[in-house]
Tab-separated table of C-alpha atoms in Angstrom:
chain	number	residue	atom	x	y	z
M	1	UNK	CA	15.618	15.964	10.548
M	2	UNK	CA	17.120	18.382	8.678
M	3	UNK	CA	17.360	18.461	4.416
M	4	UNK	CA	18.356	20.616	1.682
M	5	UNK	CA	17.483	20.419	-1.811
M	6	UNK	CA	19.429	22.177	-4.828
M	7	UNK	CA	16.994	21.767	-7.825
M	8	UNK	CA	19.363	22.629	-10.312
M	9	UNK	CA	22.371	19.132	-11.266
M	10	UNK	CA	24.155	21.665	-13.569
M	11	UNK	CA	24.024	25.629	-14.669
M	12	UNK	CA	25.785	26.545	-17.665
M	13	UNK	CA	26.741	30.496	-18.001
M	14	UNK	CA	28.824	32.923	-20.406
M	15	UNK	CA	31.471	34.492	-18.388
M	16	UNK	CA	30.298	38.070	-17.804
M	17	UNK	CA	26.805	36.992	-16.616
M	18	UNK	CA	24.846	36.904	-13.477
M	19	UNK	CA	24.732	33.736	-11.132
M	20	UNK	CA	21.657	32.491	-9.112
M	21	UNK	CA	22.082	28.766	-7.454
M	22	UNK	CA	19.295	27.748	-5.642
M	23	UNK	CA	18.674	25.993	-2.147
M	24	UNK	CA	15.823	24.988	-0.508
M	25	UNK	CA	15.996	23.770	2.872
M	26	UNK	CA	13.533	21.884	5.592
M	27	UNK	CA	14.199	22.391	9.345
M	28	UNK	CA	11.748	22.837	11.734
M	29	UNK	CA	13.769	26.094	13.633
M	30	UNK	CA	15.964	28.565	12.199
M	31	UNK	CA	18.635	27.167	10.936
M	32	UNK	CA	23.004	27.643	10.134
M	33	UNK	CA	23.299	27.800	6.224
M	34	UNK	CA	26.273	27.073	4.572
M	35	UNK	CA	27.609	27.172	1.132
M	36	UNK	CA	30.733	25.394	-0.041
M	37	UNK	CA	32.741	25.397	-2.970
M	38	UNK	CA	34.476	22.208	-4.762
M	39	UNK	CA	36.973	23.241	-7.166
M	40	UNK	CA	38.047	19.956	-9.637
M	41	UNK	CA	40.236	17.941	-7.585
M	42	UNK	CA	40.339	19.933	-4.339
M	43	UNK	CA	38.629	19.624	-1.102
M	44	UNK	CA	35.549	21.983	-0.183
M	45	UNK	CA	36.073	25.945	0.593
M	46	UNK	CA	33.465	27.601	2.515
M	47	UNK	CA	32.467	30.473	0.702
M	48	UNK	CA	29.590	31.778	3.167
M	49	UNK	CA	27.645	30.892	6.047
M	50	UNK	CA	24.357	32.598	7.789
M	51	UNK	CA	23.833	32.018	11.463
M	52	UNK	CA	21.554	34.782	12.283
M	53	UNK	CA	21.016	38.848	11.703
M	54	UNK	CA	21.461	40.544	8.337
M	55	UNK	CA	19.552	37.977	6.156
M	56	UNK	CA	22.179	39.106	3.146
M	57	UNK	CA	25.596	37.647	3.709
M	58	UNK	CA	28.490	38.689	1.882
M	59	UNK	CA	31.344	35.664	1.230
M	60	UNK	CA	34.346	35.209	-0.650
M	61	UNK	CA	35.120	35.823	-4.177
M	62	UNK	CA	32.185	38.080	-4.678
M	63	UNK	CA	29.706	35.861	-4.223
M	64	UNK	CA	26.831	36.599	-1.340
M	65	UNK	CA	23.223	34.914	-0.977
M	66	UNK	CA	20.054	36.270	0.861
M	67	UNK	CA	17.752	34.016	3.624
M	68	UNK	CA	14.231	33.913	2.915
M	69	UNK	CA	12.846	32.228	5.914
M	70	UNK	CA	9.341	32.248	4.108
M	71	UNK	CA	10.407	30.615	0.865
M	72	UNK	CA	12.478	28.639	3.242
M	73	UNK	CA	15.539	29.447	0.873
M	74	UNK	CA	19.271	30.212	0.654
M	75	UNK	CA	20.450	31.372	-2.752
M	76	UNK	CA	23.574	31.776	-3.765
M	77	UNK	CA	24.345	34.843	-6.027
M	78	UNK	CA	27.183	36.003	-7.966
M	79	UNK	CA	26.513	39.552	-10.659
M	80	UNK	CA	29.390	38.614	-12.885
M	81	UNK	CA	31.192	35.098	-13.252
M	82	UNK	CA	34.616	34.687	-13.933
M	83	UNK	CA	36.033	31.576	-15.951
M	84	UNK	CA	37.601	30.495	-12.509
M	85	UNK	CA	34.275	29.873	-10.527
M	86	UNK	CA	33.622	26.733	-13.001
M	87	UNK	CA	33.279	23.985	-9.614
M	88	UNK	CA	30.835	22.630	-8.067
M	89	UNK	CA	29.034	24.507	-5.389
M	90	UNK	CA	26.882	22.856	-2.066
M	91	UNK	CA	24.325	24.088	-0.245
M	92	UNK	CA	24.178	22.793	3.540
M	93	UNK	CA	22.426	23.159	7.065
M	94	UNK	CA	23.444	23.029	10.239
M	95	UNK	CA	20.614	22.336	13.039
M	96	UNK	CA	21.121	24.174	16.367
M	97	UNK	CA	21.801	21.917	19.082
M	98	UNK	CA	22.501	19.096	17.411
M	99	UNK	CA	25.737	17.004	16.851
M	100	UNK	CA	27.032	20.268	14.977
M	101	UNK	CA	25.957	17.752	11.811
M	102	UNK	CA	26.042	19.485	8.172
M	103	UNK	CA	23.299	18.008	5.852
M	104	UNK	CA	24.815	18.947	2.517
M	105	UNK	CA	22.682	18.919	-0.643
M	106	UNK	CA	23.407	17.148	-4.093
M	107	UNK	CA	25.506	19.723	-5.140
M	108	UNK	CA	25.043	22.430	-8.731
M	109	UNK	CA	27.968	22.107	-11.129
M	110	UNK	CA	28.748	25.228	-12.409
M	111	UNK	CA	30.071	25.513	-15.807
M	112	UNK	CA	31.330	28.594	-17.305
M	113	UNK	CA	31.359	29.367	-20.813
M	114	UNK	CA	34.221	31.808	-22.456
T	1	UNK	CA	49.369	27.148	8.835
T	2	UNK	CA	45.757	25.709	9.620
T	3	UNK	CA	45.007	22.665	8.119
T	4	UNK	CA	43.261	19.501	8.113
T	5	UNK	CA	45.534	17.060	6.234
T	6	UNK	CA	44.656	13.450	4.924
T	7	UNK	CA	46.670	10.560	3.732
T	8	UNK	CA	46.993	8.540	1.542
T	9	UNK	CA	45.153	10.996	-1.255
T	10	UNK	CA	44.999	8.020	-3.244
T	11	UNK	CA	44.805	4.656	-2.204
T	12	UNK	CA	43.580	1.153	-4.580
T	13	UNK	CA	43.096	-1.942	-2.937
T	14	UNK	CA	41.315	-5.556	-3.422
T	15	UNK	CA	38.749	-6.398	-1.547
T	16	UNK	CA	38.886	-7.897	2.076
T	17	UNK	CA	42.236	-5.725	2.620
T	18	UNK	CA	42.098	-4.048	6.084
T	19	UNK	CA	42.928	0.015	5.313
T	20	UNK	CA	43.654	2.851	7.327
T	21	UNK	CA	43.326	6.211	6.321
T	22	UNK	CA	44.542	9.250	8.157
T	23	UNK	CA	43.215	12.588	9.097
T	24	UNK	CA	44.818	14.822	11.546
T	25	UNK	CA	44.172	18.697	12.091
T	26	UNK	CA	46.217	21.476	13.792
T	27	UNK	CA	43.505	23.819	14.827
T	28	UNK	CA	42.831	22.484	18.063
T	29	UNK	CA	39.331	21.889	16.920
T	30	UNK	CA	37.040	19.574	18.983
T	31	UNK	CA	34.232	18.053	16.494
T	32	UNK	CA	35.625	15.947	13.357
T	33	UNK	CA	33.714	14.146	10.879
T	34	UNK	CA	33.943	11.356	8.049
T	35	UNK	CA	32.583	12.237	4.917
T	36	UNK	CA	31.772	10.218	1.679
T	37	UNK	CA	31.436	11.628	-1.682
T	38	UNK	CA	29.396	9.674	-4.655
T	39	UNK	CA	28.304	11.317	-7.701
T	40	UNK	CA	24.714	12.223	-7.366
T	41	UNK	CA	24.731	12.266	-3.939
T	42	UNK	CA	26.312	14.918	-2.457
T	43	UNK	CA	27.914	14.534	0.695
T	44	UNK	CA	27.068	11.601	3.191
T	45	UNK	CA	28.509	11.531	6.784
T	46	UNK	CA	30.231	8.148	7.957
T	47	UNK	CA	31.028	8.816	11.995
T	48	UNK	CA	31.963	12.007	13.561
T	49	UNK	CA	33.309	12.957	16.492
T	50	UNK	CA	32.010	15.690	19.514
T	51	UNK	CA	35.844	14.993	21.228
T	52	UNK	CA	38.437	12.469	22.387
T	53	UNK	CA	37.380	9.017	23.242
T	54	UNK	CA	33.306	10.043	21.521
T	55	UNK	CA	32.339	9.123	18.192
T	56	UNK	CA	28.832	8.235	16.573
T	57	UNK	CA	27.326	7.076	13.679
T	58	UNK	CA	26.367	9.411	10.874
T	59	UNK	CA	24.125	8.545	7.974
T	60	UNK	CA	26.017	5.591	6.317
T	61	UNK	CA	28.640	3.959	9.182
T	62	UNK	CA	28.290	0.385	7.852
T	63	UNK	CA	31.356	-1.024	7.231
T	64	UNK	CA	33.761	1.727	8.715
T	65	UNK	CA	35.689	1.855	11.980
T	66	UNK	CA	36.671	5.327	13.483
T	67	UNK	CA	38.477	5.693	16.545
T	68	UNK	CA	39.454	9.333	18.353
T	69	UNK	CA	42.295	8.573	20.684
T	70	UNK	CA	43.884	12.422	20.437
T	71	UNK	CA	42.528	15.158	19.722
T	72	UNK	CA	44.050	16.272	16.583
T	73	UNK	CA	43.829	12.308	14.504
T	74	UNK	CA	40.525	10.440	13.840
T	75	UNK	CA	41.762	7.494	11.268
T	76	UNK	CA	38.543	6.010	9.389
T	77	UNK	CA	38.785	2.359	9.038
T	78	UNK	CA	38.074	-0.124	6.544
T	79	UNK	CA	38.148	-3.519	8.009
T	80	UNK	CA	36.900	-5.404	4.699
T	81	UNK	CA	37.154	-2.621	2.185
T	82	UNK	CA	33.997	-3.661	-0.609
T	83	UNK	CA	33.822	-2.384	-4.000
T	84	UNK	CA	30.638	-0.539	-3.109
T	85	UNK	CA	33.293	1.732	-0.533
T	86	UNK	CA	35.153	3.247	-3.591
T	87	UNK	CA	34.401	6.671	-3.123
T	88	UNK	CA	36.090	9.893	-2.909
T	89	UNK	CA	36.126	10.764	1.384
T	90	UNK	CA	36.770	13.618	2.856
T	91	UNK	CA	37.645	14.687	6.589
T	92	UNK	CA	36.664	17.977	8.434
T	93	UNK	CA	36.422	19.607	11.325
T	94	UNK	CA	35.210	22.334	13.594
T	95	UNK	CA	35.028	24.145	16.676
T	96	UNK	CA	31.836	22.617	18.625
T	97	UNK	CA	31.525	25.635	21.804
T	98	UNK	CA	27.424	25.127	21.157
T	99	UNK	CA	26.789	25.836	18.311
T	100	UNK	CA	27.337	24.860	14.396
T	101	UNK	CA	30.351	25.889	12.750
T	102	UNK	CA	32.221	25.795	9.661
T	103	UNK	CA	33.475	22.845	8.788
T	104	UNK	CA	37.337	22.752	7.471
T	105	UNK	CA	37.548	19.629	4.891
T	106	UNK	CA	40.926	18.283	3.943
T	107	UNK	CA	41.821	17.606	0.299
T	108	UNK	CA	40.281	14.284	0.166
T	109	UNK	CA	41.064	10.562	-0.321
T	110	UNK	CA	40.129	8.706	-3.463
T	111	UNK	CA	39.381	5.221	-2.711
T	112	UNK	CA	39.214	2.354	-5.217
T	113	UNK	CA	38.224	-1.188	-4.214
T	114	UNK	CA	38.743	-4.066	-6.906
């Protein structure tokens, strides 16, 4: 079975400075990566997804992470944070041929300091 | 415009009253899920759905009820609503053509339990 782990409950960053978020996953194959957003109050926004190719994917809002099948990882990058990307962010995986299930992970909550 | 809508976004309730709540989706989409949300945990699935008249279990099913009798509605139900089920849930769905997709999450449904 399929699991993610973000090591990382809560970041805390100026606005102006680079974002990493980490995610480590464990599936046996290659796998989809996904990573949502939860702004406060609001349902999740996908802001990227890797199902194969180019292992640097570009999403919304600036943001883009990089597969590293060999660290087994899926981080989610951001060079300058604005005061608006303050939510909480998930991590997830998708197994191929599954039931199309989406193991999320715990979740980082971002906050962003003026 | 696409959307996976949810009602009621806020429901409280005593325990032992039977509840219904609502998600419906407009995009045609064949897989829906059932998601809870508990601080800490991330995101668990409840029951999902592969299309009409075929639902399963996900990770944590006790205690719900899901039917799929159209395409577009899949109601999660609480038969004997306990205070451990307050939660904050959250519906989604995707296209299922073989492989993993995005998932599309409504805005959510905070539950409270007394």
């Amino acid at each position: 079975a399929q699991s993610v782990t973000q090591p990382d409950i809560h970041i805390t960053v100026s606005e102006g400075a680079s974002l990493e978020l980490r995610c480590n996953y464990s599936y046996g194959a290659t796998p989809y990566l996904f990573w949502y957003v939860q702004s406060p109050g609001q349902g999740l926004q996908l802001l990227l997804k890797y199902f194969s190719g180019d292992t640097l994917v570009q999403g919304i809002k600036g943001f883009e992470a990089e597969f590293k099948r060999s660290q087994s990882s899926f981080n989610l990058r951001k060079p300058s944070v604005h005061w608006s990307d303050a939510a909480e962010y998930f991590c997830a995986v998708g197994a191929r041929g599954s039931n199309y299930k989406l193991t999320f992970g715990k979740g980082t909550l971002l906050t962003v300091n003026p | 415009e696409a959307q996976v809508t949810q009602n009621p976004r806020y429901l409280i309730t005593v325990t032992g009253k039977k509840l219904t709540v609502t998600c419906s989706q407009n995009m045609n989409h064949e897989y829906m899920s059932w998601y809870r949300q508990d601080p800490g945990l991330g995101l668990r699935q409840i029951y999902y759905s592969m299309n009409v008249e075929v639902t399963d279990k996900g990770d944590v099913p006790e205690g719900y009820k899901v039917s799929r009798k159209e395409k577009r509605n899949f109601p999660l139900i609480l038969e004997s609503p306990s205070p451990n089920q307050t939660s904050l849930y959250f519906c989604a769905s995707s296209l299922s053509q073989g492989v993993v997709n995005e998932q599309f999450f409504g805005p959510g449904t905070r539950l409270t339990v007394l």
